[in-house]
């Protein structure tokens, strides 16, 4: 880093500053005085210095203005000039100077030359930044002038949200301990979003941000600006950042962050009067009383940015969840009901039915109007938060209340699990519909009788609402519905076995023995059935596999003579199937082994690009007429 000798020597003994403001400037000759005056006007209990960094600006006025201010305030301003290197290089020059000149500085604020700052900003940011050792920086709302926009960034800080979009402005106060650990702006990023990359580096160091209510940054928004340019180059920049921060964007990281920061489901347990917030239902989650959740639900409705509430509401009992887990169908059932809601039904339900199945398990899904009586026997009901809110707003309760009647009005998807195992023979766990209606009437009464649940925030929510962060996980991993799965320990290794069906022929027996053997080496096996909605000998399967999943796609495995590869037939799903939907099932795996599912070959390339090791298992190997190996 080279600085030219235009730096001002401080006159006389100077107090050691506790804070520093770094102000880079390039081609903002007519605006810099506003930024400098705003910096000097800060009212704070801590001593601070202002470092102006002229990034090789070609305008003489910039140099003249900065130099005059430095001479006028020699005890408060240092002026540096450097060759032009871009915004990141200018900020880094300021950082390096501050760290070397003033070891007493505990935090640095970055103020761009075309922005303004209210007098209380530095003090308010400092009060937030020192409250928690994990907090590395304090950030403001995005209050823009010029092209006026007032955008909120409030609420508890979310790493998942920050991976999805840059909602922390560079005009933030950052602890110097982050810089001592090597944090700097990436000087190769000339197209913009260098501040987003900066925050991702900070996350990688183990720090999080904290929002400052009414901090006081005023961001100048022009129709043509660096921010506008960066949006045009967004795909290129984002690709670079995701490669650079590969660990942060890794599948396991995203799934774990969703489970911890933005649990996808609010699970109402009618038998314990509790609500569990979780993504992976096997791991549990945040437990709270029914009443506490109702208050959270209403507050999130009023302000979805400030308060968090999951997007999917599940009404069931702990007994039914235990039964699903006993069959290893717990994660898949949540995935299948959520997937059904994507297709348009207002509610999705699940029930378990005992019958003479010969030790097999099978699933049957039915859409609106096919088997309406199933709704009353449902042991689980899922619906979206938005649909539930619409029902509460409605002055008539008849539409939703009709789910308890023989012919319910809401369009519904029903999932029935048929088996003769002990899980299905247990006593009925209670009607999920009655649990749903109890929550509905309590919330409806609260909404219509309490006017305080009316939003009054004047700033717009320009970023994704915290209560909708399940969308962020999908976008990052480029899938539709993600399997609700998270690892308890990052060292866990999970392997998926893909079979077209499980009827205990030779292929299935070899695959199951392979799973049993691999488990002895610490791998945790999971079963994925692509082309069938049933599996034989569920008692043995549930002893070997941690989870069992069905793709449940009607065209998968239906062979089409027109789809062939070197004479081998494939189903039309390979060409026309919804591969994005299927990919969501596999995102929790470290490796997948395809055991004779020709359909699954269509997914392998994408799974490899997602970092999942893929293998193909051939049950038998013969030789063709040319002496080449040919799998059967």
Coordinates of C-alpha atoms in Angstrom, one line a residue:
X1 CA 0.0 0.0 0.0
X2 CA 1.6 3.3 -1.1
X3 CA 0.7 6.7 0.4
X4 CA 2.1 9.9 -1.0
X5 CA 3.6 12.5 1.3
X6 CA 0.5 14.7 1.5
X7 CA -0.3 13.5 5.0
X8 CA -0.7 16.2 7.7
X9 CA 1.5 16.0 10.8
X10 CA -0.5 16.3 14.0
X11 CA 0.5 19.3 16.1
X12 CA 1.3 18.8 19.7
X13 CA 0.4 15.8 22.0
X14 CA -2.8 14.2 20.9
X15 CA -5.3 12.0 22.9
X16 CA -5.3 8.4 21.9
X17 CA -8.5 7.9 19.8
X18 CA -10.9 5.1 20.6
X19 CA -12.8 5.2 17.3
X20 CA -11.8 6.1 13.8
X21 CA -13.8 7.1 10.7
X22 CA -12.3 6.2 7.3
X23 CA -13.6 8.3 4.5
X24 CA -12.4 7.3 1.0
X25 CA -13.0 9.9 -1.8
X26 CA -12.8 9.7 -5.6
X27 CA -14.5 12.3 -7.9
X28 CA -16.8 13.7 -5.2
X29 CA -15.3 17.1 -4.9
X30 CA -18.6 18.9 -4.5
X31 CA -19.9 16.4 -1.9
X32 CA -17.0 15.7 0.4
X33 CA -17.5 18.7 2.6
X34 CA -21.0 17.3 3.6
X35 CA -19.4 14.0 4.6
X36 CA -16.6 15.6 6.5
X37 CA -18.9 18.0 8.4
X38 CA -21.1 15.1 9.3
X39 CA -18.1 13.2 10.7
X40 CA -16.8 16.1 12.7
X41 CA -20.3 16.7 14.2
X42 CA -20.5 13.3 15.9
X43 CA -21.6 13.5 19.5
X44 CA -20.0 10.6 21.3
X45 CA -18.4 9.9 24.7
X46 CA -15.4 8.4 22.9
X47 CA -12.6 10.2 21.3
X48 CA -12.3 9.7 17.5
X49 CA -10.3 10.6 14.5
X50 CA -11.2 11.1 10.8
X51 CA -8.9 9.7 8.1
X52 CA -9.6 11.0 4.6
X53 CA -8.2 8.8 1.9
X54 CA -7.9 10.5 -1.6
X55 CA -7.9 7.5 -4.0
X56 CA -6.0 9.3 -6.7
X57 CA -8.9 11.6 -7.6
X58 CA -8.1 13.5 -10.8
X59 CA -9.9 16.6 -9.6
X60 CA -7.8 19.2 -7.9
X61 CA -10.8 20.4 -5.9
X62 CA -10.9 17.1 -4.0
X63 CA -7.3 17.5 -2.9
X64 CA -7.7 21.2 -2.0
X65 CA -10.8 20.6 0.1
X66 CA -9.4 17.6 2.0
X67 CA -6.1 19.4 2.6
X68 CA -7.9 22.6 3.9
X69 CA -10.0 20.5 6.3
X70 CA -6.9 18.7 7.6
X71 CA -5.1 21.9 8.2
X72 CA -8.1 23.4 9.9
X73 CA -8.5 20.4 12.3
X74 CA -5.0 19.0 12.8
X75 CA -6.1 17.3 16.0
X76 CA -9.0 15.5 14.4
X77 CA -8.2 14.8 10.8
X78 CA -5.5 13.0 8.9
X79 CA -5.4 13.3 5.1
X80 CA -3.8 10.6 3.0
X81 CA -3.3 10.5 -0.8
X82 CA -2.6 7.3 -2.8
X83 CA -2.6 6.2 -6.4
X84 CA -6.0 5.1 -7.6
X85 CA -6.7 1.6 -6.7
X86 CA -10.5 1.5 -6.3
X87 CA -12.8 1.7 -3.3
X88 CA -11.5 -1.4 -1.6
X89 CA -7.9 -0.3 -1.8
X90 CA -8.7 3.1 -0.4
X91 CA -10.6 1.6 2.5
X92 CA -7.7 -0.8 3.2
X93 CA -5.2 2.1 3.1
X94 CA -7.3 3.8 5.9
X95 CA -7.5 0.6 7.9
X96 CA -3.8 0.0 7.7
X97 CA -3.0 3.5 8.7
X98 CA -5.4 3.5 11.7
X99 CA -4.0 0.2 13.0
X100 CA -0.4 1.4 12.8
X101 CA -0.9 5.0 14.0
X102 CA -3.4 4.4 16.8
X103 CA -3.3 1.0 18.6
X104 CA -5.9 2.4 21.0
X105 CA -8.7 2.4 18.3
X106 CA -11.3 -0.2 19.1
X107 CA -13.6 0.2 16.1
X108 CA -13.6 1.8 12.6
X109 CA -16.5 3.3 10.8
X110 CA -16.6 3.5 7.0
X111 CA -18.2 6.7 5.6
X112 CA -18.5 7.2 1.8
X113 CA -17.8 10.7 0.6
X114 CA -21.3 11.1 -0.9
X115 CA -23.2 10.1 2.2
X116 CA -24.2 11.8 5.4
X117 CA -24.3 10.9 9.0
X118 CA -26.5 12.2 11.8
X119 CA -24.7 13.3 15.0
X120 CA -25.7 10.4 17.2
X121 CA -24.7 7.6 14.7
X122 CA -21.3 6.7 16.0
X123 CA -22.4 6.6 19.7
X124 CA -25.4 4.4 18.9
X125 CA -23.4 2.0 16.9
X126 CA -20.8 1.8 19.6
X127 CA -23.3 1.0 22.3
X128 CA -24.5 -2.0 20.2
X129 CA -21.1 -3.3 19.1
X130 CA -19.7 -3.7 22.6
X131 CA -22.7 -5.6 24.0
X132 CA -21.8 -9.1 22.7
X133 CA -18.3 -10.6 21.9
X134 CA -19.7 -12.4 18.9
X135 CA -20.9 -9.1 17.3
X136 CA -18.3 -7.9 15.0
X137 CA -20.1 -4.9 13.4
X138 CA -23.1 -2.7 13.8
X139 CA -25.1 -1.7 10.8
X140 CA -27.9 0.8 10.0
X141 CA -31.2 0.9 8.1
X142 CA -30.9 1.9 4.4
X143 CA -32.3 5.4 4.5
X144 CA -31.6 6.9 1.0
X145 CA -32.0 10.4 -0.2
X146 CA -31.9 11.7 -3.8
X147 CA -33.9 8.8 -5.1
X148 CA -35.6 8.4 -1.8
X149 CA -36.0 5.0 -0.3
X150 CA -36.3 4.1 3.3
X151 CA -35.5 0.4 3.7
X152 CA -35.5 -1.7 6.9
X153 CA -32.7 -4.0 7.9
X154 CA -34.0 -4.5 11.5
X155 CA -34.6 -7.7 13.4
X156 CA -32.2 -10.3 14.7
X157 CA -29.2 -10.7 12.4
X158 CA -29.3 -13.7 10.2
X159 CA -26.3 -15.3 8.5
X160 CA -28.6 -17.2 6.1
X161 CA -30.2 -14.0 5.0
X162 CA -26.8 -12.4 4.5
X163 CA -25.7 -15.3 2.3
X164 CA -28.8 -14.7 0.2
X165 CA -28.6 -11.0 -0.1
X166 CA -26.4 -8.1 1.1
X167 CA -28.5 -6.3 3.7
X168 CA -25.6 -4.7 5.6
X169 CA -24.5 -1.3 4.3
X170 CA -20.7 -0.6 4.2
X171 CA -21.4 2.4 6.4
X172 CA -21.1 0.3 9.6
X173 CA -18.9 0.3 12.7
X174 CA -16.5 -2.6 12.8
X175 CA -14.4 -3.8 15.7
X176 CA -10.7 -3.6 15.1
X177 CA -10.2 -7.1 16.4
X178 CA -11.5 -8.3 13.0
X179 CA -8.8 -6.3 11.2
X180 CA -6.1 -7.8 13.4
X181 CA -7.4 -11.2 12.3
X182 CA -6.8 -10.2 8.7
X183 CA -10.1 -8.8 7.5
X184 CA -9.7 -6.5 4.6
X185 CA -11.7 -5.4 1.5
X186 CA -11.0 -7.5 -1.6
X187 CA -9.1 -5.2 -3.9
X188 CA -9.8 -7.4 -7.0
X189 CA -13.5 -6.6 -6.8
X190 CA -13.9 -3.6 -9.1
X191 CA -17.5 -4.2 -10.1
X192 CA -19.2 -3.7 -6.7
X193 CA -20.5 -5.7 -3.8
X194 CA -17.1 -5.6 -2.2
X195 CA -18.8 -4.8 1.0
X196 CA -20.9 -8.0 0.8
X197 CA -17.7 -10.0 0.3
X198 CA -16.3 -8.1 3.3
X199 CA -19.1 -9.2 5.6
X200 CA -18.9 -12.8 4.3
X201 CA -15.2 -12.7 5.3
X202 CA -16.3 -11.5 8.8
X203 CA -18.8 -14.3 9.1
X204 CA -16.1 -16.8 8.1
X205 CA -14.1 -15.5 11.1
X206 CA -17.0 -16.3 13.4
X207 CA -18.6 -12.9 13.8
X208 CA -22.1 -11.7 13.3
X209 CA -23.6 -8.2 12.8
X210 CA -26.2 -6.3 14.8
X211 CA -28.7 -3.8 13.6
X212 CA -28.8 -0.3 15.1
X213 CA -32.3 1.2 15.4
X214 CA -32.4 4.7 14.0
X215 CA -28.6 4.9 13.7
X216 CA -28.6 7.8 11.3
X217 CA -26.9 7.0 8.1
X218 CA -28.1 8.9 5.0
X219 CA -27.2 7.1 1.8
X220 CA -27.1 9.1 -1.4
X221 CA -29.0 7.2 -4.1
X222 CA -28.4 8.3 -7.7
X223 CA -30.0 6.7 -10.8
X224 CA -26.5 5.8 -12.0
X225 CA -24.2 4.7 -9.3
X226 CA -21.8 1.9 -8.3
X227 CA -24.8 0.0 -6.8
X228 CA -26.6 0.2 -10.1
X229 CA -23.6 -1.1 -11.9
X230 CA -23.1 -4.0 -9.5
X231 CA -26.7 -5.1 -10.0
X232 CA -26.0 -5.4 -13.7
X233 CA -23.0 -7.6 -13.0
X234 CA -24.7 -9.5 -10.2
X235 CA -24.4 -13.0 -11.6
X236 CA -20.7 -12.6 -12.3
X237 CA -20.0 -11.1 -8.9
X238 CA -22.1 -13.7 -7.0
X239 CA -20.4 -16.5 -8.8
X240 CA -17.0 -15.2 -7.7
X241 CA -18.1 -14.8 -4.1
X242 CA -19.7 -18.3 -3.9
X243 CA -16.5 -19.8 -5.1
X244 CA -14.5 -17.8 -2.7
X245 CA -16.7 -18.5 0.3
X246 CA -17.4 -22.1 -0.6
X247 CA -17.7 -23.3 3.0
X248 CA -20.4 -20.8 3.8
X249 CA -22.5 -21.8 0.8
X250 CA -22.0 -25.5 1.3
X251 CA -25.2 -27.6 1.5
X252 CA -24.6 -28.7 5.1
X253 CA -24.0 -25.1 6.2
X254 CA -27.3 -23.8 4.6
X255 CA -29.4 -26.6 6.0
X256 CA -27.9 -26.2 9.5
X257 CA -28.4 -22.4 9.3
X258 CA -32.0 -22.8 8.3
X259 CA -32.6 -25.2 11.2
X260 CA -31.0 -22.8 13.8
X261 CA -31.9 -19.3 12.4
X262 CA -35.1 -19.8 10.4
X263 CA -36.8 -23.1 11.3
X264 CA -39.2 -23.9 8.5
X265 CA -42.0 -25.5 10.6
X266 CA -44.0 -24.4 13.7
X267 CA -45.2 -27.8 15.0
X268 CA -48.3 -27.5 17.2
X269 CA -48.4 -30.6 19.6
X270 CA -51.9 -31.0 20.7
X271 CA -51.0 -33.6 23.4
X272 CA -48.4 -31.4 25.2
X273 CA -49.8 -28.0 24.4
X274 CA -46.4 -27.0 23.0
X275 CA -45.1 -25.6 19.8
X276 CA -41.7 -26.7 18.4
X277 CA -39.9 -24.5 15.9
X278 CA -37.7 -26.7 13.7
X279 CA -36.6 -27.6 10.2
X280 CA -35.4 -31.1 10.9
X281 CA -38.1 -32.6 13.1
X282 CA -35.8 -35.4 14.4
X283 CA -33.5 -32.8 16.1
X284 CA -36.2 -31.0 17.9
X285 CA -35.9 -27.3 18.1
X286 CA -37.1 -24.3 20.1
X287 CA -39.9 -25.3 22.3
X288 CA -42.5 -22.9 23.7
X289 CA -45.9 -22.8 25.1
X290 CA -48.9 -22.6 22.9
X291 CA -49.7 -19.1 24.3
X292 CA -46.1 -17.8 23.7
X293 CA -46.2 -19.0 20.1
X294 CA -49.6 -17.3 19.5
X295 CA -48.1 -14.0 20.6
X296 CA -45.1 -14.6 18.3
X297 CA -47.3 -15.4 15.4
X298 CA -49.3 -12.2 15.8
X299 CA -46.1 -10.0 16.3
X300 CA -44.6 -11.6 13.2
X301 CA -47.8 -10.9 11.3
X302 CA -47.6 -7.2 12.3
X303 CA -43.8 -7.0 11.6
X304 CA -42.4 -10.0 9.7
X305 CA -39.0 -8.3 9.5
X306 CA -38.6 -7.8 13.3
X307 CA -40.2 -11.0 14.6
X308 CA -39.7 -14.5 13.2
X309 CA -42.5 -17.0 12.6
X310 CA -42.1 -20.2 10.4
X311 CA -43.8 -20.3 7.1
X312 CA -45.3 -23.8 7.5
X313 CA -47.7 -24.5 10.4
X314 CA -48.0 -28.2 11.4
X315 CA -50.8 -29.5 13.6
X316 CA -50.2 -33.0 15.1
X317 CA -49.2 -34.9 18.2
X318 CA -45.8 -36.0 19.5
X319 CA -47.1 -39.6 19.4
X320 CA -47.7 -39.4 15.6
X321 CA -44.3 -37.9 15.1
X322 CA -42.7 -40.8 17.0
X323 CA -44.6 -43.3 14.9
X324 CA -43.4 -41.6 11.7
X325 CA -39.8 -41.7 13.0
X326 CA -40.3 -45.4 13.9
X327 CA -41.0 -46.0 10.2
X328 CA -38.1 -43.7 9.2
X329 CA -40.7 -41.6 7.3
X330 CA -40.6 -38.5 9.5
X331 CA -38.4 -36.2 7.4
X332 CA -40.0 -37.4 4.2
X333 CA -43.6 -36.9 5.4
X334 CA -42.8 -33.2 6.2
X335 CA -41.1 -32.9 2.7
X336 CA -44.1 -34.5 0.9
X337 CA -46.7 -32.3 2.6
X338 CA -44.7 -29.2 2.0
X339 CA -44.2 -30.2 -1.6
X340 CA -48.0 -30.8 -2.0
X341 CA -48.7 -27.2 -0.8
X342 CA -46.5 -26.0 -3.6
X343 CA -49.0 -27.4 -6.0
X344 CA -52.0 -25.3 -4.9
X345 CA -54.0 -27.1 -2.2
X346 CA -54.8 -25.0 0.9
X347 CA -54.0 -27.8 3.3
X348 CA -52.0 -31.1 3.3
X349 CA -52.8 -33.9 5.6
X350 CA -51.3 -37.2 6.6
X351 CA -52.6 -40.3 8.4
X352 CA -51.4 -43.8 9.1
X353 CA -53.7 -46.8 8.6
X354 CA -53.1 -50.4 9.8
X355 CA -53.9 -53.3 7.5
X356 CA -52.7 -56.6 6.2
X357 CA -49.7 -55.5 4.2
X358 CA -47.4 -58.5 4.6
X359 CA -44.7 -56.4 6.4
X360 CA -44.6 -53.7 3.7
X361 CA -45.3 -50.0 3.8
X362 CA -47.0 -48.1 1.0
X363 CA -48.1 -44.5 0.6
X364 CA -51.0 -43.1 -1.3
X365 CA -51.6 -39.5 -2.1
X366 CA -54.9 -38.1 -3.2
X367 CA -55.8 -34.6 -4.3
X368 CA -58.9 -32.4 -3.7
X369 CA -62.2 -34.2 -3.8
X370 CA -60.8 -37.7 -4.2
X371 CA -61.2 -38.9 -0.6
X372 CA -62.6 -36.0 1.4
X373 CA -63.4 -38.1 4.4
X374 CA -59.7 -38.6 5.1
X375 CA -59.4 -35.1 6.4
X376 CA -61.3 -35.9 9.6
X377 CA -59.0 -38.8 10.3
X378 CA -55.8 -36.9 9.7
X379 CA -53.1 -37.1 12.3
X380 CA -51.1 -34.3 10.8
X381 CA -52.2 -31.1 9.0
X382 CA -49.9 -28.6 7.3
X383 CA -50.7 -25.2 5.9
X384 CA -48.8 -22.1 5.1
X385 CA -48.7 -19.1 7.5
X386 CA -50.2 -16.9 4.7
X387 CA -53.2 -19.1 4.2
X388 CA -53.8 -19.3 7.9
X389 CA -53.7 -15.5 8.1
X390 CA -56.2 -15.2 5.3
X391 CA -58.6 -17.5 7.2
X392 CA -58.1 -15.5 10.4
X393 CA -58.8 -12.2 8.5
X394 CA -62.0 -13.6 7.1
X395 CA -65.0 -12.5 9.1
X396 CA -66.6 -15.9 8.5
X397 CA -65.0 -19.0 10.0
X398 CA -67.1 -21.5 7.8
X399 CA -64.5 -22.1 5.1
X400 CA -61.7 -23.4 7.4
X401 CA -64.1 -24.9 10.0
X402 CA -65.5 -27.1 7.2
X403 CA -62.4 -29.4 7.4
X404 CA -64.1 -31.2 10.2
X405 CA -67.1 -31.9 8.0
X406 CA -67.6 -34.8 5.5
X407 CA -67.1 -32.5 2.6
X408 CA -64.5 -29.8 3.4
X409 CA -64.5 -26.7 1.3
X410 CA -60.7 -26.0 1.3
X411 CA -58.8 -27.9 -1.5
X412 CA -56.7 -30.5 0.3
X413 CA -54.0 -33.1 -0.4
X414 CA -54.2 -36.3 1.6
X415 CA -51.3 -38.7 2.3
X416 CA -52.1 -42.1 3.7
X417 CA -49.4 -44.5 5.0
X418 CA -50.5 -48.1 4.9
X419 CA -48.6 -50.6 7.0
X420 CA -49.2 -53.4 9.5
X421 CA -46.3 -52.5 11.8
X422 CA -46.6 -51.6 15.5
X423 CA -46.5 -47.9 14.6
X424 CA -49.8 -48.2 12.7
X425 CA -51.4 -50.5 15.4
X426 CA -51.0 -47.9 18.2
X427 CA -54.1 -46.2 19.6
X428 CA -55.2 -43.1 17.6
X429 CA -53.1 -40.1 18.6
X430 CA -56.0 -37.6 18.2
X431 CA -57.5 -35.5 15.4
X432 CA -55.1 -33.0 13.9
X433 CA -58.1 -31.1 12.5
X434 CA -59.3 -30.4 16.1
X435 CA -55.8 -29.1 17.0
X436 CA -55.9 -26.9 13.9
X437 CA -59.3 -25.5 14.7
X438 CA -58.4 -24.8 18.3
X439 CA -55.4 -22.7 17.2
X440 CA -57.5 -21.1 14.5
X441 CA -60.3 -19.8 16.8
X442 CA -57.8 -18.6 19.5
X443 CA -55.9 -16.6 16.9
X444 CA -59.0 -15.4 15.2
X445 CA -60.4 -14.0 18.4
X446 CA -57.1 -12.3 19.3
X447 CA -56.8 -10.7 15.9
X448 CA -60.4 -9.3 15.7
X449 CA -60.4 -8.1 19.3
X450 CA -56.9 -6.5 19.6
X451 CA -56.1 -3.4 17.5
X452 CA -52.5 -3.4 18.5
X453 CA -51.7 -6.0 15.9
X454 CA -51.7 -3.4 13.1
X455 CA -48.4 -2.5 11.5
X456 CA -47.1 1.1 11.8
X457 CA -43.5 0.9 10.5
X458 CA -42.9 3.5 7.9
X459 CA -39.8 2.0 6.4
X460 CA -40.3 -0.5 3.6
X461 CA -39.0 -4.0 3.8
X462 CA -36.9 -4.1 0.7
X463 CA -35.1 -7.4 1.6
X464 CA -36.6 -10.8 2.2
X465 CA -38.6 -10.9 5.4
X466 CA -37.1 -13.0 8.2
X467 CA -40.2 -15.1 8.3
X468 CA -39.7 -16.1 4.6
X469 CA -36.1 -17.3 4.8
X470 CA -37.0 -20.8 3.7
X471 CA -37.0 -19.2 0.3
X472 CA -33.4 -18.1 0.8
X473 CA -32.2 -21.7 1.4
X474 CA -34.0 -22.9 -1.7
X475 CA -32.5 -20.1 -3.9
X476 CA -29.0 -20.7 -2.7
X477 CA -29.1 -24.5 -3.3
X478 CA -31.1 -24.1 -6.5
X479 CA -33.9 -26.5 -5.7
X480 CA -37.6 -26.5 -5.0
X481 CA -38.7 -28.0 -1.6
X482 CA -35.6 -28.9 0.4
X483 CA -35.5 -32.0 2.5
X484 CA -36.0 -30.9 6.1
X485 CA -32.7 -32.3 7.2
X486 CA -29.7 -31.0 9.3
X487 CA -26.7 -32.6 10.8
X488 CA -26.2 -32.6 14.6
X489 CA -22.4 -32.8 14.1
X490 CA -20.5 -31.5 11.1
X491 CA -18.4 -34.6 11.1
X492 CA -21.4 -36.9 10.3
X493 CA -21.3 -38.7 7.0
X494 CA -24.5 -39.6 5.3
X495 CA -24.9 -41.8 2.2
X496 CA -28.1 -42.3 0.2
X497 CA -28.9 -45.6 -1.6
X498 CA -31.1 -45.0 -4.6
X499 CA -33.3 -47.9 -5.7
X500 CA -36.1 -47.9 -8.3
X501 CA -38.2 -50.2 -6.0
X502 CA -37.8 -52.5 -3.0
X503 CA -39.3 -55.9 -3.6
X504 CA -36.3 -57.8 -2.1
X505 CA -35.0 -59.2 -5.3
X506 CA -31.2 -59.6 -5.9
X507 CA -30.5 -55.9 -6.5
X508 CA -32.3 -54.8 -3.3
X509 CA -30.6 -57.5 -1.1
X510 CA -27.1 -56.5 -2.3
X511 CA -27.8 -52.8 -1.8
X512 CA -29.1 -53.5 1.7
X513 CA -26.1 -55.6 2.6
X514 CA -23.9 -52.8 1.2
X515 CA -25.7 -50.3 3.4
X516 CA -25.2 -52.5 6.4
X517 CA -21.5 -52.8 5.7
X518 CA -20.9 -49.1 5.0
X519 CA -22.6 -48.3 8.3
X520 CA -19.8 -50.2 10.1
X521 CA -17.4 -47.6 8.8
X522 CA -19.4 -44.7 10.4
X523 CA -21.5 -43.8 7.4
X524 CA -25.2 -43.3 8.1
X525 CA -27.3 -44.8 5.4
X526 CA -30.6 -43.5 3.9
X527 CA -32.9 -45.1 1.4
X528 CA -34.5 -43.3 -1.6
X529 CA -37.1 -45.1 -3.7
X530 CA -37.5 -43.5 -7.1
X531 CA -40.2 -45.5 -9.1
X532 CA -42.4 -47.1 -6.5
X533 CA -44.7 -45.9 -3.6
X534 CA -44.1 -48.9 -1.5
X535 CA -41.4 -51.1 0.0
X536 CA -41.4 -54.6 1.3
X537 CA -40.1 -55.8 4.6
X538 CA -40.2 -52.4 6.3
X539 CA -39.1 -54.0 9.6
X540 CA -35.6 -54.8 8.2
X541 CA -35.4 -51.5 6.3
X542 CA -36.0 -49.3 9.4
X543 CA -33.3 -51.2 11.2
X544 CA -30.7 -50.3 8.6
X545 CA -31.7 -46.9 7.2
X546 CA -32.0 -43.6 9.1
X547 CA -34.6 -42.2 6.8
X548 CA -36.7 -43.6 3.9
X549 CA -38.0 -41.4 1.1
X550 CA -40.2 -41.8 -1.9
X551 CA -39.9 -39.6 -5.0
X552 CA -43.7 -40.1 -5.5
X553 CA -43.7 -39.0 -9.1
X554 CA -46.2 -40.8 -11.4
X555 CA -44.0 -40.7 -14.5
X556 CA -40.8 -41.9 -12.8
X557 CA -40.0 -45.5 -13.9
X558 CA -42.6 -45.5 -16.6
X559 CA -40.5 -46.6 -19.6
X560 CA -40.8 -44.8 -22.9
X561 CA -39.5 -46.7 -26.0
X562 CA -38.5 -43.4 -27.6
X563 CA -36.1 -42.6 -24.8
X564 CA -33.1 -44.9 -25.2
X565 CA -29.3 -44.9 -24.7
X566 CA -27.3 -47.5 -26.6
X567 CA -30.4 -49.7 -26.6
X568 CA -31.2 -49.3 -22.9
X569 CA -34.6 -47.9 -22.2
X570 CA -35.3 -45.0 -19.9
X571 CA -38.4 -43.5 -18.6
X572 CA -39.7 -40.2 -19.9
X573 CA -38.9 -38.7 -16.5
X574 CA -35.3 -38.6 -17.5
X575 CA -36.2 -36.1 -20.3
X576 CA -39.4 -34.5 -18.9
X577 CA -39.4 -35.0 -15.2
X578 CA -39.2 -32.3 -12.5
X579 CA -35.5 -32.8 -11.6
X580 CA -35.4 -29.7 -9.4
X581 CA -38.0 -31.2 -7.2
X582 CA -36.1 -34.5 -6.9
X583 CA -32.8 -32.7 -6.1
X584 CA -34.3 -31.2 -3.0
X585 CA -34.6 -34.8 -1.5
X586 CA -30.8 -35.4 -1.7
X587 CA -29.3 -32.2 -0.4
X588 CA -28.5 -33.7 3.0
X589 CA -26.3 -36.4 1.6
X590 CA -22.5 -36.5 1.4
X591 CA -22.7 -39.4 -1.1
X592 CA -25.3 -41.2 -3.1
X593 CA -25.1 -44.7 -4.6
X594 CA -27.4 -45.4 -7.5
X595 CA -28.5 -49.0 -7.5
X596 CA -30.0 -49.6 -10.9
X597 CA -32.3 -46.6 -11.1
X598 CA -32.0 -45.4 -14.6
X599 CA -34.1 -42.3 -13.8
X600 CA -31.6 -41.2 -11.1
X601 CA -28.8 -41.0 -13.7
X602 CA -30.4 -37.7 -14.8
X603 CA -29.5 -36.1 -11.4
X604 CA -26.0 -37.2 -11.0
X605 CA -24.2 -34.4 -12.7
X606 CA -26.1 -31.7 -10.7
X607 CA -25.5 -33.6 -7.5
X608 CA -21.8 -33.7 -8.2
X609 CA -21.8 -30.0 -8.8
X610 CA -23.4 -29.6 -5.4
X611 CA -20.5 -31.4 -3.8
X612 CA -22.2 -34.8 -3.4
X613 CA -20.1 -37.8 -4.3
X614 CA -22.0 -40.0 -6.7
X615 CA -21.5 -43.7 -7.4
X616 CA -23.2 -46.2 -9.7
X617 CA -23.6 -49.8 -8.4
X618 CA -24.0 -52.6 -10.9
X619 CA -25.5 -55.8 -9.5
X620 CA -24.0 -58.1 -12.2
X621 CA -21.5 -57.5 -15.0
X622 CA -21.6 -59.5 -18.2
X623 CA -19.8 -58.8 -21.5
X624 CA -21.4 -57.8 -24.7
X625 CA -20.5 -59.3 -28.1
X626 CA -17.5 -57.0 -28.3
X627 CA -16.1 -58.2 -25.0
X628 CA -17.0 -54.9 -23.2
X629 CA -18.6 -55.0 -19.7
X630 CA -22.3 -54.6 -19.7
X631 CA -24.2 -54.2 -16.4
X632 CA -27.4 -55.9 -15.7

